[in-house]
Coordinates of C-alpha atoms in Angstrom, one line a residue:
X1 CA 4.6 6.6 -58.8
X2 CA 2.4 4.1 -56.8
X3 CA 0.2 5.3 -54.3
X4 CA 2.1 3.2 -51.5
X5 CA 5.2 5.1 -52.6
X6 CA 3.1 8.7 -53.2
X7 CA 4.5 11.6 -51.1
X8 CA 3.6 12.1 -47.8
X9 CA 4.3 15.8 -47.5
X10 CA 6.6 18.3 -49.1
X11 CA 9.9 19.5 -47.6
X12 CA 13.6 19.8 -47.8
X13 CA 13.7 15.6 -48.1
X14 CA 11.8 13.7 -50.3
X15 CA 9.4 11.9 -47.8
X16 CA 7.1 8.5 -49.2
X17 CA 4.6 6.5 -47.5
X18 CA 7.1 3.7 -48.1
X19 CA 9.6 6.1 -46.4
X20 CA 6.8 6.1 -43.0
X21 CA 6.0 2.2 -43.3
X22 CA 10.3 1.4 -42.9
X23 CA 10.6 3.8 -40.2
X24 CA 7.4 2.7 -38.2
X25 CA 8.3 -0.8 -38.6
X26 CA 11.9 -0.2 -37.5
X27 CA 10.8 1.9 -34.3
X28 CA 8.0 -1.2 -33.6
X29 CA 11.3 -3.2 -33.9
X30 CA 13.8 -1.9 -31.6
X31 CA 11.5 -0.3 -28.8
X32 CA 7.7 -1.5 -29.2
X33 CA 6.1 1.6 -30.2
X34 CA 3.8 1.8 -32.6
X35 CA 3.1 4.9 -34.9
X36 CA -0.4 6.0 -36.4
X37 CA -0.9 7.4 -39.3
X38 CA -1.4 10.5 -37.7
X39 CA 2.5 10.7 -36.8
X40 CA 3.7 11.0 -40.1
X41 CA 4.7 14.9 -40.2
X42 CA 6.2 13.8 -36.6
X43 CA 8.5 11.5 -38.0
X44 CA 9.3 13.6 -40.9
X45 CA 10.2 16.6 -38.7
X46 CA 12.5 14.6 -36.0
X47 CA 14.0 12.4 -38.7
X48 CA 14.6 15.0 -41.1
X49 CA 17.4 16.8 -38.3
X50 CA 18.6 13.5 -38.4
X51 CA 19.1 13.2 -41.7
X52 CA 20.9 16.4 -41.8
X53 CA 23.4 15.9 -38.8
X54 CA 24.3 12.5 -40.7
X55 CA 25.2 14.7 -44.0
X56 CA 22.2 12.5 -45.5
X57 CA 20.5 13.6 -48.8
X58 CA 17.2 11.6 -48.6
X59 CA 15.2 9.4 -46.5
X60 CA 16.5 6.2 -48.1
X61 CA 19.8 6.6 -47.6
X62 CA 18.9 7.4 -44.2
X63 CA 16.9 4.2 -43.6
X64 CA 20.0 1.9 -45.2
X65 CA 22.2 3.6 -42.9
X66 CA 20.3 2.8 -39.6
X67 CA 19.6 -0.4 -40.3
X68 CA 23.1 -0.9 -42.0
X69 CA 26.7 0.4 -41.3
X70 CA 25.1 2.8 -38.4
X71 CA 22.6 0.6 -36.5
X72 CA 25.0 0.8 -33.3
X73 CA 25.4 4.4 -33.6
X74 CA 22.7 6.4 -35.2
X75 CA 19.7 3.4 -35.2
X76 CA 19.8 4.8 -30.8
X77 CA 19.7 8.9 -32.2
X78 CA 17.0 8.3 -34.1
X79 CA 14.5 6.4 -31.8
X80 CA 15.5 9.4 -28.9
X81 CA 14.9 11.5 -32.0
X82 CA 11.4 10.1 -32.3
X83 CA 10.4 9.0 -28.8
X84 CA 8.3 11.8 -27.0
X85 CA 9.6 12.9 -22.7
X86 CA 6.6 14.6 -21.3
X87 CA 7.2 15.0 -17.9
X88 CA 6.9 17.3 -14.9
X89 CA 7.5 17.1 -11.0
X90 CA 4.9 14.9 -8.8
X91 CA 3.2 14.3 -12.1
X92 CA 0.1 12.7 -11.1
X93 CA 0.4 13.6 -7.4
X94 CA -2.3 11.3 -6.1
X95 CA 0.6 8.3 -7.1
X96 CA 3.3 10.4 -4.6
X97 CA 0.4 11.0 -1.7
X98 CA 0.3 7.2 -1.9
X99 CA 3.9 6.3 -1.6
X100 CA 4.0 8.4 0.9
X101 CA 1.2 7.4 3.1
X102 CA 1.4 3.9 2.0
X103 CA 4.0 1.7 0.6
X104 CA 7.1 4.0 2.5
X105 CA 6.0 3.3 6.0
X106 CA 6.2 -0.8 5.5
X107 CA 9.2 0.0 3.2
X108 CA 11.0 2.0 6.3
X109 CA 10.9 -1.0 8.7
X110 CA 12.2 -3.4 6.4
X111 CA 15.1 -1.5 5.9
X112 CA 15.8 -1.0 9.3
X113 CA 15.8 -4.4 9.4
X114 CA 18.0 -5.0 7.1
X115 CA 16.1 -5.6 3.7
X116 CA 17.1 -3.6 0.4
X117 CA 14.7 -1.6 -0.4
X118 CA 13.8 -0.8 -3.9
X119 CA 12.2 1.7 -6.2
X120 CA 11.8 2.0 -10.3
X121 CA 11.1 4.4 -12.3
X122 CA 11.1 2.6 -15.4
X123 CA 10.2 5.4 -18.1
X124 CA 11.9 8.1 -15.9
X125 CA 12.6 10.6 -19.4
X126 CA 14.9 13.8 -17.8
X127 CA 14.2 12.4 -13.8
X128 CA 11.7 14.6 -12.5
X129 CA 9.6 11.4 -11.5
X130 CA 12.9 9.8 -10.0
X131 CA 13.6 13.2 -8.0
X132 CA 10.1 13.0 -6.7
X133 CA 10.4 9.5 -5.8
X134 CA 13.9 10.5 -3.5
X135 CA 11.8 13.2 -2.2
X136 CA 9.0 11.4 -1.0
X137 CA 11.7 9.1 0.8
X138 CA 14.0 11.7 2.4
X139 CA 11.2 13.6 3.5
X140 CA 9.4 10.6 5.0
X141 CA 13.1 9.0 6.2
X142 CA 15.7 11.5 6.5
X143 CA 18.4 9.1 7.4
X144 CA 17.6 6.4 3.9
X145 CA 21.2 7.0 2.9
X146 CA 22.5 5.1 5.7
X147 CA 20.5 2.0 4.6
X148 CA 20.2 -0.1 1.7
X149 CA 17.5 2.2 -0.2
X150 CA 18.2 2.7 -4.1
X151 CA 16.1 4.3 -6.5
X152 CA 16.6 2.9 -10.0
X153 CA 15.8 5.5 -13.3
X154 CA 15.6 4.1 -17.0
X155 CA 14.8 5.4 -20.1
X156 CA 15.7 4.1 -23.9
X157 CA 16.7 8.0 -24.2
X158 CA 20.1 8.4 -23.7
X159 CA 20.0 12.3 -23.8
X160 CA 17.5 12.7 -21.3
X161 CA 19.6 10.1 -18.7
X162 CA 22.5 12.4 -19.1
X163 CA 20.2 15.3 -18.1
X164 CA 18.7 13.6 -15.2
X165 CA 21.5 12.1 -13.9
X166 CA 23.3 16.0 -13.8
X167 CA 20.0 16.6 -11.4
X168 CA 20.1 20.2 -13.0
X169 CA 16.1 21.6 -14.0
X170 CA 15.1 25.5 -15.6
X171 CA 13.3 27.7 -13.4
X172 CA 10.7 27.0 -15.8
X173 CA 10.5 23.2 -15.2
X174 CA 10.6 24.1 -11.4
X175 CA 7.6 26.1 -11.7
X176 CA 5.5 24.2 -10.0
X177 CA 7.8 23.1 -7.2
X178 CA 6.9 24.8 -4.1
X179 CA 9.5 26.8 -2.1
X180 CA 9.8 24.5 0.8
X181 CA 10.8 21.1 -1.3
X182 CA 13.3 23.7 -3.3
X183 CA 14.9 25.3 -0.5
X184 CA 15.1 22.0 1.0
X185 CA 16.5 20.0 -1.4
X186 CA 18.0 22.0 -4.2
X187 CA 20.5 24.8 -4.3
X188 CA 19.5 27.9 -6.7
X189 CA 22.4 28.4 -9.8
X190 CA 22.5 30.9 -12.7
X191 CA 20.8 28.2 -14.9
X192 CA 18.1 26.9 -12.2
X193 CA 17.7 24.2 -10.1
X194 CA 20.0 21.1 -8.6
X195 CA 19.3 19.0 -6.3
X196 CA 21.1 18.4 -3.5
X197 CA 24.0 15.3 -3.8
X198 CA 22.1 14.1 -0.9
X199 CA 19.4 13.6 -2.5
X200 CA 20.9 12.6 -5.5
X201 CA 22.6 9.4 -4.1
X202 CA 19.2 7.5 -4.0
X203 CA 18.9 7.8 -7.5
X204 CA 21.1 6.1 -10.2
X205 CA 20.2 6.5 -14.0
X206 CA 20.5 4.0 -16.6
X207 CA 19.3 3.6 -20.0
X208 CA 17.2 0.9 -20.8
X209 CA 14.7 -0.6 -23.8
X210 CA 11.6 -2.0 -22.1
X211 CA 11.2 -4.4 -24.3
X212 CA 15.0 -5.9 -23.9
X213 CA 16.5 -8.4 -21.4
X214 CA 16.3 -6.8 -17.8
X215 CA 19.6 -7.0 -15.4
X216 CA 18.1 -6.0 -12.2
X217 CA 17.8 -8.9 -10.0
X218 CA 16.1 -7.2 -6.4
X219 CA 12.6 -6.8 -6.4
X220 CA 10.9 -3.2 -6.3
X221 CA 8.9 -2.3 -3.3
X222 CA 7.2 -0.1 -5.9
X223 CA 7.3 0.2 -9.6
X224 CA 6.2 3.5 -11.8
X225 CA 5.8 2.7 -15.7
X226 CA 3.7 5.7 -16.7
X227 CA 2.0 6.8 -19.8
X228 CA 4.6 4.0 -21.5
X229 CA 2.3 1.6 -22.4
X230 CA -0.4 3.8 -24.4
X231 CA 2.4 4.0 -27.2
X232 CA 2.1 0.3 -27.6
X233 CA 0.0 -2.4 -29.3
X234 CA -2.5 -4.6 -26.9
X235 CA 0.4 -7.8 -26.8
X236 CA 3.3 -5.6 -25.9
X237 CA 1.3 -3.8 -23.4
X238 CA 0.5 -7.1 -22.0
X239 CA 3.6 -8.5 -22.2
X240 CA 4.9 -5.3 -20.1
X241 CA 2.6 -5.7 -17.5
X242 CA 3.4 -9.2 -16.9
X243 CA 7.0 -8.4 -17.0
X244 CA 6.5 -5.5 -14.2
X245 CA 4.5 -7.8 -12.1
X246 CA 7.3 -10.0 -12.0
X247 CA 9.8 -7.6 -10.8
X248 CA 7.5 -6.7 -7.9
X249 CA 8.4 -7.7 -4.0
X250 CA 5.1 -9.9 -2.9
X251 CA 2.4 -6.8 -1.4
X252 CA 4.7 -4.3 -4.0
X253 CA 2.8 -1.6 -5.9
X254 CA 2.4 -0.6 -10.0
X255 CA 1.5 2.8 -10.9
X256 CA 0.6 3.5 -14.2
X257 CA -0.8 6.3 -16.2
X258 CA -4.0 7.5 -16.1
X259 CA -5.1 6.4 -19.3
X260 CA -3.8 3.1 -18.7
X261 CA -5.3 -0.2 -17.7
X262 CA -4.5 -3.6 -16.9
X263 CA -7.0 -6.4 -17.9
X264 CA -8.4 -8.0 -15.0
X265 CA -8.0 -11.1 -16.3
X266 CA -4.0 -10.7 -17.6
X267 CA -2.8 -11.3 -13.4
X268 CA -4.4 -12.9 -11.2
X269 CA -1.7 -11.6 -8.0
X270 CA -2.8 -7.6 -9.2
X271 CA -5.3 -6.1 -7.6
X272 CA -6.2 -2.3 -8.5
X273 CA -6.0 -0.3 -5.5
X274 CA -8.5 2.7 -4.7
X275 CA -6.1 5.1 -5.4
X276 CA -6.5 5.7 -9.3
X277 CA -4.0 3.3 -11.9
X278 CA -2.4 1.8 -8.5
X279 CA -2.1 -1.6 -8.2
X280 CA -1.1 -4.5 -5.4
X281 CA 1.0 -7.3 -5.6
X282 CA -0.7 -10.4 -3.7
X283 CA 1.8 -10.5 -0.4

């Protein structure tokens, strides 16, 4: 046995560097991210369930399988098998304060006259940032139903659109909600929280790879694509960022995450904004 092919860990599946090196490049593939050596007992653990649901004996056969007879079907399990949803409400709240204060008044008086008004949450994993987005609006225009406001949530994870898009959070992930945005805006069940449908018909969930074609033709007023980027490589961050700034509305805003930068010199029409990882379209 070479060293390239040596085991990378013992388990119920026999598990190779080779094994690590198909699946990394696979994952680069399909959705851009790129996985260090230090994920190697991550991948074993996620794809290893996989491997079992499929009736699978080995990594091997797993890896002909996605990339053969069950690339439509299970090649999209496994990269929501592998792909990592940290989220909370108002995550980052600095990012909300500024929608808020900021980009929602403007965005208010063009819908009143007449614009479509846009919002993205383009990494949204189970919704909480989307919710928070429709939040921030209803609270600062209570009557944005009646105009042409829409709130667009994406993720490559199919699983977690299903969950955001049922609007349905634990106690647990509510924790940090205060009592006033929940007794405003959800209704209290036996398993937690849902939102109101009010609410609910800002927001519409799709899936979506980043690093695929993009249907949506409107601009965004504001654009969130946080803590995405950091699991990329230098080009396909920067190829994302120029992408993004091309879905923005001239004098629209990016927020990123907080460990995330743009070059200065990628675009010349962004401008970093004092608020931290916010940035400004030229208008």
């Amino acid at each position: 046995m070479t060293l390239a092919s040596a085991l990378v860990r013992s388990g119920e599946f026999p598990y190779t560097d080779e094994d690590f090196k198909k699946i990394k490049e696979i994952v680069y593939k399909h959705c851009g991210i790129f996985l260090g050596e230090t994920k190697k007992s991550l991948v074993y653990s996620r794809v290893a369930r996989r491997i079992r649901e499929c009736g699978l004996s080995d990594f091997r056969g797993y890896i002909s399988y996605v990339t053969g007879a069950g690339k439509d079907t299970e090649l999209p399990k496994m990269i929501d098998a592998i792909t990592t949803n940290v989220t909370n409400f108002y995550r980052e709240k600095h990012h909300f304060e500024h929608l808020s204060q900021v980009v929602l008044p403007d965005a208010m008086a063009m819908a009143k006259n007449g614009e479509k008004i846009r919002f993205w949450s383009s990494a949204c994993s189970s919704g909480q940032e989307a919710y928070s987005i429709a939040a921030c609006v209803m609270d600062n225009f209570p009557d944005a139903v009646n105009y042409d406001i829409k709130i667009l949530a994406t993720d490559i994870n199919i699983d977690v659109i299903k969950r955001g898009n049922e609007g349905l959070y634990s106690a647990e992930e509510c924790r940090d909600l205060s009592d006033a945005i929940k007794n405003k805006w959800m209704t209290e069940t036996e398993e937690g929280f849902r939102f109101h449908k009010s609410l609910k018909r800002l927001v519409t969930f799709r899936r979506l790879n980043l690093l695929e074609s993009w249907p949506m033709t409107i601009p965004f007023s504001a654009i969130f694509c946080r803590n995405v980027a950091i699991y990329f490589d230098r080009e396909t961050q920067d190829k994302l960022w120029l992408r993004l700034a091309g879905q923005l509305r001239p004098g629209g805003y990016l927020y990123i995450g907080h460990s995330e930068k743009i070059p200065k010199e990628l675009i010349s029409s962004l401008h970093p904004c004092n608020t931290p990882t916010t940035y400004r379209k030229d208008a």
